[in-house]
């Protein structure tokens, strides 16, 4: 039996009676489409009937409720998330925007706005440091910088240099930082003072 209740979306009630059990579902009005309610209740009834016929069998079923084909199709469509994307890096996107719209806002931090052109100056200065330290493709570079424009510029500079960035939380204890640096085989640590 299905009735309405204002307290919860669906309330399942079970009462023992002399001839068996009475199970009611109270459904909150206007929350679910009637078709959804009917299909959910039908699935619930099938589980109860299955428990009555063979309780051990239904408890081990992976999918005890057989979904209608149209519902399965919707579920499969929603879960079909595989897409082909062009291969490009974070740095590629930055360079594309720098060339296309250099004065467009790239970053807003604590009320300050940084255009792609302005941020590229930060990136270039860090890339120069990396170059002077002979950083090459695949080298691991730790970024131990508070969240600010330098942190963003550091990540971009590392990626554009072909290296790999290893984020380090500035609030980590020094022993934890050292373990991360060792395990990641970090070549250089980028940090800055405010």
PDB file of C-alpha atoms in Angstrom:
ATOM      1  CA  UNK A   1       0.000   0.000   0.000  1.00  0.00           C
ATOM      2  CA  UNK A   2       1.294   3.516  -0.821  1.00  0.00           C
ATOM      3  CA  UNK A   3       0.183   6.607   1.111  1.00  0.00           C
ATOM      4  CA  UNK A   4       1.552  10.120   1.738  1.00  0.00           C
ATOM      5  CA  UNK A   5       3.582  11.506   4.656  1.00  0.00           C
ATOM      6  CA  UNK A   6       5.084  14.980   5.132  1.00  0.00           C
ATOM      7  CA  UNK A   7       8.086  14.013   7.313  1.00  0.00           C
ATOM      8  CA  UNK A   8      10.373  12.045   4.987  1.00  0.00           C
ATOM      9  CA  UNK A   9      10.599  11.285   1.269  1.00  0.00           C
ATOM     10  CA  UNK A  10       9.855   7.572   1.686  1.00  0.00           C
ATOM     11  CA  UNK A  11       8.829   5.921   4.941  1.00  0.00           C
ATOM     12  CA  UNK A  12       8.576   2.120   5.020  1.00  0.00           C
ATOM     13  CA  UNK A  13       6.342   0.750   7.787  1.00  0.00           C
ATOM     14  CA  UNK A  14       6.008  -2.900   8.785  1.00  0.00           C
ATOM     15  CA  UNK A  15       3.247  -4.166  11.065  1.00  0.00           C
ATOM     16  CA  UNK A  16       2.580  -7.748  12.132  1.00  0.00           C
ATOM     17  CA  UNK A  17      -0.965  -8.985  11.656  1.00  0.00           C
ATOM     18  CA  UNK A  18      -2.633 -12.307  12.437  1.00  0.00           C
ATOM     19  CA  UNK A  19      -2.500 -13.396   8.815  1.00  0.00           C
ATOM     20  CA  UNK A  20       1.012 -12.130   8.098  1.00  0.00           C
ATOM     21  CA  UNK A  21       2.589  -8.728   7.769  1.00  0.00           C
ATOM     22  CA  UNK A  22       1.391  -5.401   6.445  1.00  0.00           C
ATOM     23  CA  UNK A  23       3.958  -3.221   4.686  1.00  0.00           C
ATOM     24  CA  UNK A  24       3.176   0.388   3.831  1.00  0.00           C
ATOM     25  CA  UNK A  25       5.193   2.978   2.007  1.00  0.00           C
ATOM     26  CA  UNK A  26       4.459   6.594   2.840  1.00  0.00           C
ATOM     27  CA  UNK A  27       5.648   8.875   0.054  1.00  0.00           C
ATOM     28  CA  UNK A  28       6.133  12.624   0.376  1.00  0.00           C
ATOM     29  CA  UNK A  29       4.043  14.387  -2.274  1.00  0.00           C
ATOM     30  CA  UNK A  30       5.709  16.148  -5.215  1.00  0.00           C
ATOM     31  CA  UNK A  31       9.182  14.714  -4.560  1.00  0.00           C
ATOM     32  CA  UNK A  32       9.127  11.807  -7.020  1.00  0.00           C
ATOM     33  CA  UNK A  33       7.426  11.305 -10.353  1.00  0.00           C
ATOM     34  CA  UNK A  34       4.578   8.778 -10.025  1.00  0.00           C
ATOM     35  CA  UNK A  35       6.251   6.432 -12.538  1.00  0.00           C
ATOM     36  CA  UNK A  36       9.386   6.367 -10.367  1.00  0.00           C
ATOM     37  CA  UNK A  37       7.337   5.607  -7.254  1.00  0.00           C
ATOM     38  CA  UNK A  38       5.469   2.788  -8.996  1.00  0.00           C
ATOM     39  CA  UNK A  39       8.688   1.218 -10.327  1.00  0.00           C
ATOM     40  CA  UNK A  40      10.454   1.511  -6.966  1.00  0.00           C
ATOM     41  CA  UNK A  41       7.509  -0.016  -5.142  1.00  0.00           C
ATOM     42  CA  UNK A  42       7.243  -2.853  -7.678  1.00  0.00           C
ATOM     43  CA  UNK A  43      10.946  -3.603  -7.179  1.00  0.00           C
ATOM     44  CA  UNK A  44      10.478  -3.523  -3.406  1.00  0.00           C
ATOM     45  CA  UNK A  45       7.503  -5.913  -3.637  1.00  0.00           C
ATOM     46  CA  UNK A  46       9.560  -8.306  -5.791  1.00  0.00           C
ATOM     47  CA  UNK A  47      12.316  -8.346  -3.155  1.00  0.00           C
ATOM     48  CA  UNK A  48       9.780  -9.083  -0.382  1.00  0.00           C
ATOM     49  CA  UNK A  49       8.237 -11.896  -2.445  1.00  0.00           C
ATOM     50  CA  UNK A  50      11.711 -13.262  -3.184  1.00  0.00           C
ATOM     51  CA  UNK A  51      12.555 -13.221   0.522  1.00  0.00           C
ATOM     52  CA  UNK A  52       9.370 -15.140   1.272  1.00  0.00           C
ATOM     53  CA  UNK A  53      10.059 -17.785  -1.396  1.00  0.00           C
ATOM     54  CA  UNK A  54      13.816 -18.250  -0.928  1.00  0.00           C
ATOM     55  CA  UNK A  55      15.451 -15.871   1.586  1.00  0.00           C
ATOM     56  CA  UNK A  56      18.986 -17.196   1.080  1.00  0.00           C
ATOM     57  CA  UNK A  57      18.913 -16.848  -2.700  1.00  0.00           C
ATOM     58  CA  UNK A  58      17.785 -13.228  -2.866  1.00  0.00           C
ATOM     59  CA  UNK A  59      20.257 -12.094  -0.191  1.00  0.00           C
ATOM     60  CA  UNK A  60      23.250 -13.181  -2.287  1.00  0.00           C
ATOM     61  CA  UNK A  61      22.049 -11.739  -5.593  1.00  0.00           C
ATOM     62  CA  UNK A  62      24.211  -8.914  -6.890  1.00  0.00           C
ATOM     63  CA  UNK A  63      21.186  -7.173  -8.425  1.00  0.00           C
ATOM     64  CA  UNK A  64      18.040  -8.403  -6.646  1.00  0.00           C
ATOM     65  CA  UNK A  65      15.863  -5.875  -8.490  1.00  0.00           C
ATOM     66  CA  UNK A  66      15.662  -6.277 -12.241  1.00  0.00           C
ATOM     67  CA  UNK A  67      15.506  -2.829 -13.743  1.00  0.00           C
ATOM     68  CA  UNK A  68      13.290  -2.179 -16.758  1.00  0.00           C
ATOM     69  CA  UNK A  69      15.154  -1.923 -20.066  1.00  0.00           C
ATOM     70  CA  UNK A  70      14.421   1.803 -20.443  1.00  0.00           C
ATOM     71  CA  UNK A  71      15.912   2.518 -16.990  1.00  0.00           C
ATOM     72  CA  UNK A  72      18.972   0.392 -17.776  1.00  0.00           C
ATOM     73  CA  UNK A  73      19.459   2.339 -21.011  1.00  0.00           C
ATOM     74  CA  UNK A  74      19.282   5.687 -19.179  1.00  0.00           C
ATOM     75  CA  UNK A  75      21.754   4.420 -16.564  1.00  0.00           C
ATOM     76  CA  UNK A  76      24.139   3.156 -19.242  1.00  0.00           C
ATOM     77  CA  UNK A  77      23.913   6.461 -21.128  1.00  0.00           C
ATOM     78  CA  UNK A  78      24.646   8.466 -17.977  1.00  0.00           C
ATOM     79  CA  UNK A  79      27.565   6.228 -17.004  1.00  0.00           C
ATOM     80  CA  UNK A  80      29.042   6.243 -20.492  1.00  0.00           C
ATOM     81  CA  UNK A  81      31.565   8.985 -19.760  1.00  0.00           C
ATOM     82  CA  UNK A  82      34.457   7.926 -21.964  1.00  0.00           C
ATOM     83  CA  UNK A  83      35.440  10.731 -24.317  1.00  0.00           C
ATOM     84  CA  UNK A  84      38.327  11.368 -26.659  1.00  0.00           C
ATOM     85  CA  UNK A  85      40.105  14.579 -25.763  1.00  0.00           C
ATOM     86  CA  UNK A  86      42.996  16.138 -27.626  1.00  0.00           C
ATOM     87  CA  UNK A  87      46.311  15.581 -25.896  1.00  0.00           C
ATOM     88  CA  UNK A  88      47.428  18.823 -24.307  1.00  0.00           C
ATOM     89  CA  UNK A  89      48.884  19.929 -21.034  1.00  0.00           C
ATOM     90  CA  UNK A  90      48.044  22.627 -18.543  1.00  0.00           C
ATOM     91  CA  UNK A  91      50.912  24.601 -20.037  1.00  0.00           C
ATOM     92  CA  UNK A  92      49.466  24.272 -23.552  1.00  0.00           C
ATOM     93  CA  UNK A  93      46.229  25.869 -22.413  1.00  0.00           C
ATOM     94  CA  UNK A  94      48.092  28.684 -20.679  1.00  0.00           C
ATOM     95  CA  UNK A  95      50.217  29.432 -23.761  1.00  0.00           C
ATOM     96  CA  UNK A  96      47.176  29.342 -26.029  1.00  0.00           C
ATOM     97  CA  UNK A  97      45.377  31.908 -23.882  1.00  0.00           C
ATOM     98  CA  UNK A  98      48.554  34.003 -23.534  1.00  0.00           C
ATOM     99  CA  UNK A  99      48.835  34.234 -27.334  1.00  0.00           C
ATOM    100  CA  UNK A 100      45.122  34.664 -27.994  1.00  0.00           C
ATOM    101  CA  UNK A 101      44.059  36.978 -25.138  1.00  0.00           C
ATOM    102  CA  UNK A 102      47.119  38.221 -23.201  1.00  0.00           C
ATOM    103  CA  UNK A 103      45.164  40.884 -21.286  1.00  0.00           C
ATOM    104  CA  UNK A 104      42.358  38.538 -20.262  1.00  0.00           C
ATOM    105  CA  UNK A 105      42.212  37.617 -16.568  1.00  0.00           C
ATOM    106  CA  UNK A 106      44.176  34.464 -15.805  1.00  0.00           C
ATOM    107  CA  UNK A 107      44.121  34.600 -12.008  1.00  0.00           C
ATOM    108  CA  UNK A 108      42.364  36.460  -9.223  1.00  0.00           C
ATOM    109  CA  UNK A 109      43.897  36.159  -5.777  1.00  0.00           C
ATOM    110  CA  UNK A 110      43.056  38.179  -2.657  1.00  0.00           C
ATOM    111  CA  UNK A 111      41.573  40.992  -4.688  1.00  0.00           C
ATOM    112  CA  UNK A 112      44.471  41.182  -7.162  1.00  0.00           C
ATOM    113  CA  UNK A 113      43.892  40.374 -10.815  1.00  0.00           C
ATOM    114  CA  UNK A 114      46.622  38.882 -13.001  1.00  0.00           C
ATOM    115  CA  UNK A 115      46.327  38.866 -16.776  1.00  0.00           C
ATOM    116  CA  UNK A 116      47.879  36.070 -18.809  1.00  0.00           C
ATOM    117  CA  UNK A 117      50.631  38.506 -19.813  1.00  0.00           C
ATOM    118  CA  UNK A 118      51.385  39.516 -16.204  1.00  0.00           C
ATOM    119  CA  UNK A 119      51.305  35.917 -14.970  1.00  0.00           C
ATOM    120  CA  UNK A 120      53.623  34.936 -17.826  1.00  0.00           C
ATOM    121  CA  UNK A 121      56.270  37.297 -16.381  1.00  0.00           C
ATOM    122  CA  UNK A 122      56.194  35.307 -13.139  1.00  0.00           C
ATOM    123  CA  UNK A 123      56.298  32.058 -15.107  1.00  0.00           C
ATOM    124  CA  UNK A 124      59.267  33.242 -17.199  1.00  0.00           C
ATOM    125  CA  UNK A 125      61.280  34.227 -14.138  1.00  0.00           C
ATOM    126  CA  UNK A 126      60.730  30.799 -12.568  1.00  0.00           C
ATOM    127  CA  UNK A 127      61.543  29.027 -15.835  1.00  0.00           C
ATOM    128  CA  UNK A 128      64.860  30.898 -15.848  1.00  0.00           C
ATOM    129  CA  UNK A 129      65.625  29.567 -12.347  1.00  0.00           C
ATOM    130  CA  UNK A 130      64.761  26.042 -13.485  1.00  0.00           C
ATOM    131  CA  UNK A 131      66.959  26.408 -16.569  1.00  0.00           C
ATOM    132  CA  UNK A 132      69.888  27.652 -14.440  1.00  0.00           C
ATOM    133  CA  UNK A 133      69.460  24.568 -12.239  1.00  0.00           C
ATOM    134  CA  UNK A 134      69.580  22.315 -15.324  1.00  0.00           C
ATOM    135  CA  UNK A 135      66.042  21.037 -14.860  1.00  0.00           C
ATOM    136  CA  UNK A 136      65.060  18.715 -17.669  1.00  0.00           C
ATOM    137  CA  UNK A 137      62.230  16.590 -18.912  1.00  0.00           C
ATOM    138  CA  UNK A 138      60.755  14.399 -16.176  1.00  0.00           C
ATOM    139  CA  UNK A 139      62.701  15.959 -13.301  1.00  0.00           C
ATOM    140  CA  UNK A 140      60.590  16.252 -10.175  1.00  0.00           C
ATOM    141  CA  UNK A 141      60.288  19.717  -8.685  1.00  0.00           C
ATOM    142  CA  UNK A 142      58.610  20.297  -5.326  1.00  0.00           C
ATOM    143  CA  UNK A 143      56.363  23.330  -4.909  1.00  0.00           C
ATOM    144  CA  UNK A 144      56.389  24.351  -1.240  1.00  0.00           C
ATOM    145  CA  UNK A 145      54.592  27.677  -1.611  1.00  0.00           C
ATOM    146  CA  UNK A 146      51.507  29.158   0.045  1.00  0.00           C
ATOM    147  CA  UNK A 147      48.501  29.542  -2.237  1.00  0.00           C
ATOM    148  CA  UNK A 148      49.293  32.686  -4.234  1.00  0.00           C
ATOM    149  CA  UNK A 149      50.336  33.873  -7.689  1.00  0.00           C
ATOM    150  CA  UNK A 150      53.835  32.405  -7.244  1.00  0.00           C
ATOM    151  CA  UNK A 151      52.420  28.945  -6.567  1.00  0.00           C
ATOM    152  CA  UNK A 152      50.382  29.032  -9.782  1.00  0.00           C
ATOM    153  CA  UNK A 153      53.305  30.451 -11.765  1.00  0.00           C
ATOM    154  CA  UNK A 154      55.611  27.768 -10.351  1.00  0.00           C
ATOM    155  CA  UNK A 155      53.346  24.936 -11.440  1.00  0.00           C
ATOM    156  CA  UNK A 156      53.019  26.437 -14.925  1.00  0.00           C
ATOM    157  CA  UNK A 157      56.792  26.974 -15.211  1.00  0.00           C
ATOM    158  CA  UNK A 158      57.498  23.398 -14.148  1.00  0.00           C
ATOM    159  CA  UNK A 159      54.994  21.930 -16.602  1.00  0.00           C
ATOM    160  CA  UNK A 160      56.223  24.162 -19.437  1.00  0.00           C
ATOM    161  CA  UNK A 161      59.795  23.039 -18.680  1.00  0.00           C
ATOM    162  CA  UNK A 162      58.767  19.418 -19.170  1.00  0.00           C
ATOM    163  CA  UNK A 163      59.337  18.641 -15.515  1.00  0.00           C
ATOM    164  CA  UNK A 164      56.888  17.202 -12.990  1.00  0.00           C
ATOM    165  CA  UNK A 165      55.613  19.199 -10.039  1.00  0.00           C
ATOM    166  CA  UNK A 166      55.264  17.675  -6.589  1.00  0.00           C
ATOM    167  CA  UNK A 167      52.928  19.728  -4.381  1.00  0.00           C
ATOM    168  CA  UNK A 168      54.051  20.061  -0.763  1.00  0.00           C
ATOM    169  CA  UNK A 169      51.704  21.569   1.805  1.00  0.00           C
ATOM    170  CA  UNK A 170      53.575  24.373   3.560  1.00  0.00           C
ATOM    171  CA  UNK A 171      51.973  23.352   6.860  1.00  0.00           C
ATOM    172  CA  UNK A 172      53.378  19.808   6.735  1.00  0.00           C
ATOM    173  CA  UNK A 173      55.878  18.978   9.493  1.00  0.00           C
ATOM    174  CA  UNK A 174      59.481  19.053   8.257  1.00  0.00           C
ATOM    175  CA  UNK A 175      59.912  15.282   8.757  1.00  0.00           C
ATOM    176  CA  UNK A 176      56.882  14.613   6.543  1.00  0.00           C
ATOM    177  CA  UNK A 177      58.188  17.026   3.894  1.00  0.00           C
ATOM    178  CA  UNK A 178      61.568  15.288   3.895  1.00  0.00           C
ATOM    179  CA  UNK A 179      59.922  11.886   3.421  1.00  0.00           C
ATOM    180  CA  UNK A 180      57.920  13.196   0.462  1.00  0.00           C
ATOM    181  CA  UNK A 181      61.000  14.795  -1.101  1.00  0.00           C
ATOM    182  CA  UNK A 182      62.998  11.590  -0.748  1.00  0.00           C
ATOM    183  CA  UNK A 183      60.253   9.271  -1.966  1.00  0.00           C
ATOM    184  CA  UNK A 184      59.468  11.495  -4.972  1.00  0.00           C
ATOM    185  CA  UNK A 185      63.174  11.853  -5.799  1.00  0.00           C
ATOM    186  CA  UNK A 186      62.834  15.639  -5.958  1.00  0.00           C
ATOM    187  CA  UNK A 187      65.669  17.504  -7.660  1.00  0.00           C
ATOM    188  CA  UNK A 188      64.731  21.074  -6.667  1.00  0.00           C
ATOM    189  CA  UNK A 189      62.345  22.625  -4.128  1.00  0.00           C
ATOM    190  CA  UNK A 190      60.654  25.891  -5.031  1.00  0.00           C
ATOM    191  CA  UNK A 191      59.626  28.038  -2.082  1.00  0.00           C
ATOM    192  CA  UNK A 192      59.207  31.731  -1.420  1.00  0.00           C
ATOM    193  CA  UNK A 193      58.943  34.164   1.444  1.00  0.00           C
ATOM    194  CA  UNK A 194      55.920  36.434   1.549  1.00  0.00           C
TER     195      UNK A 194
END
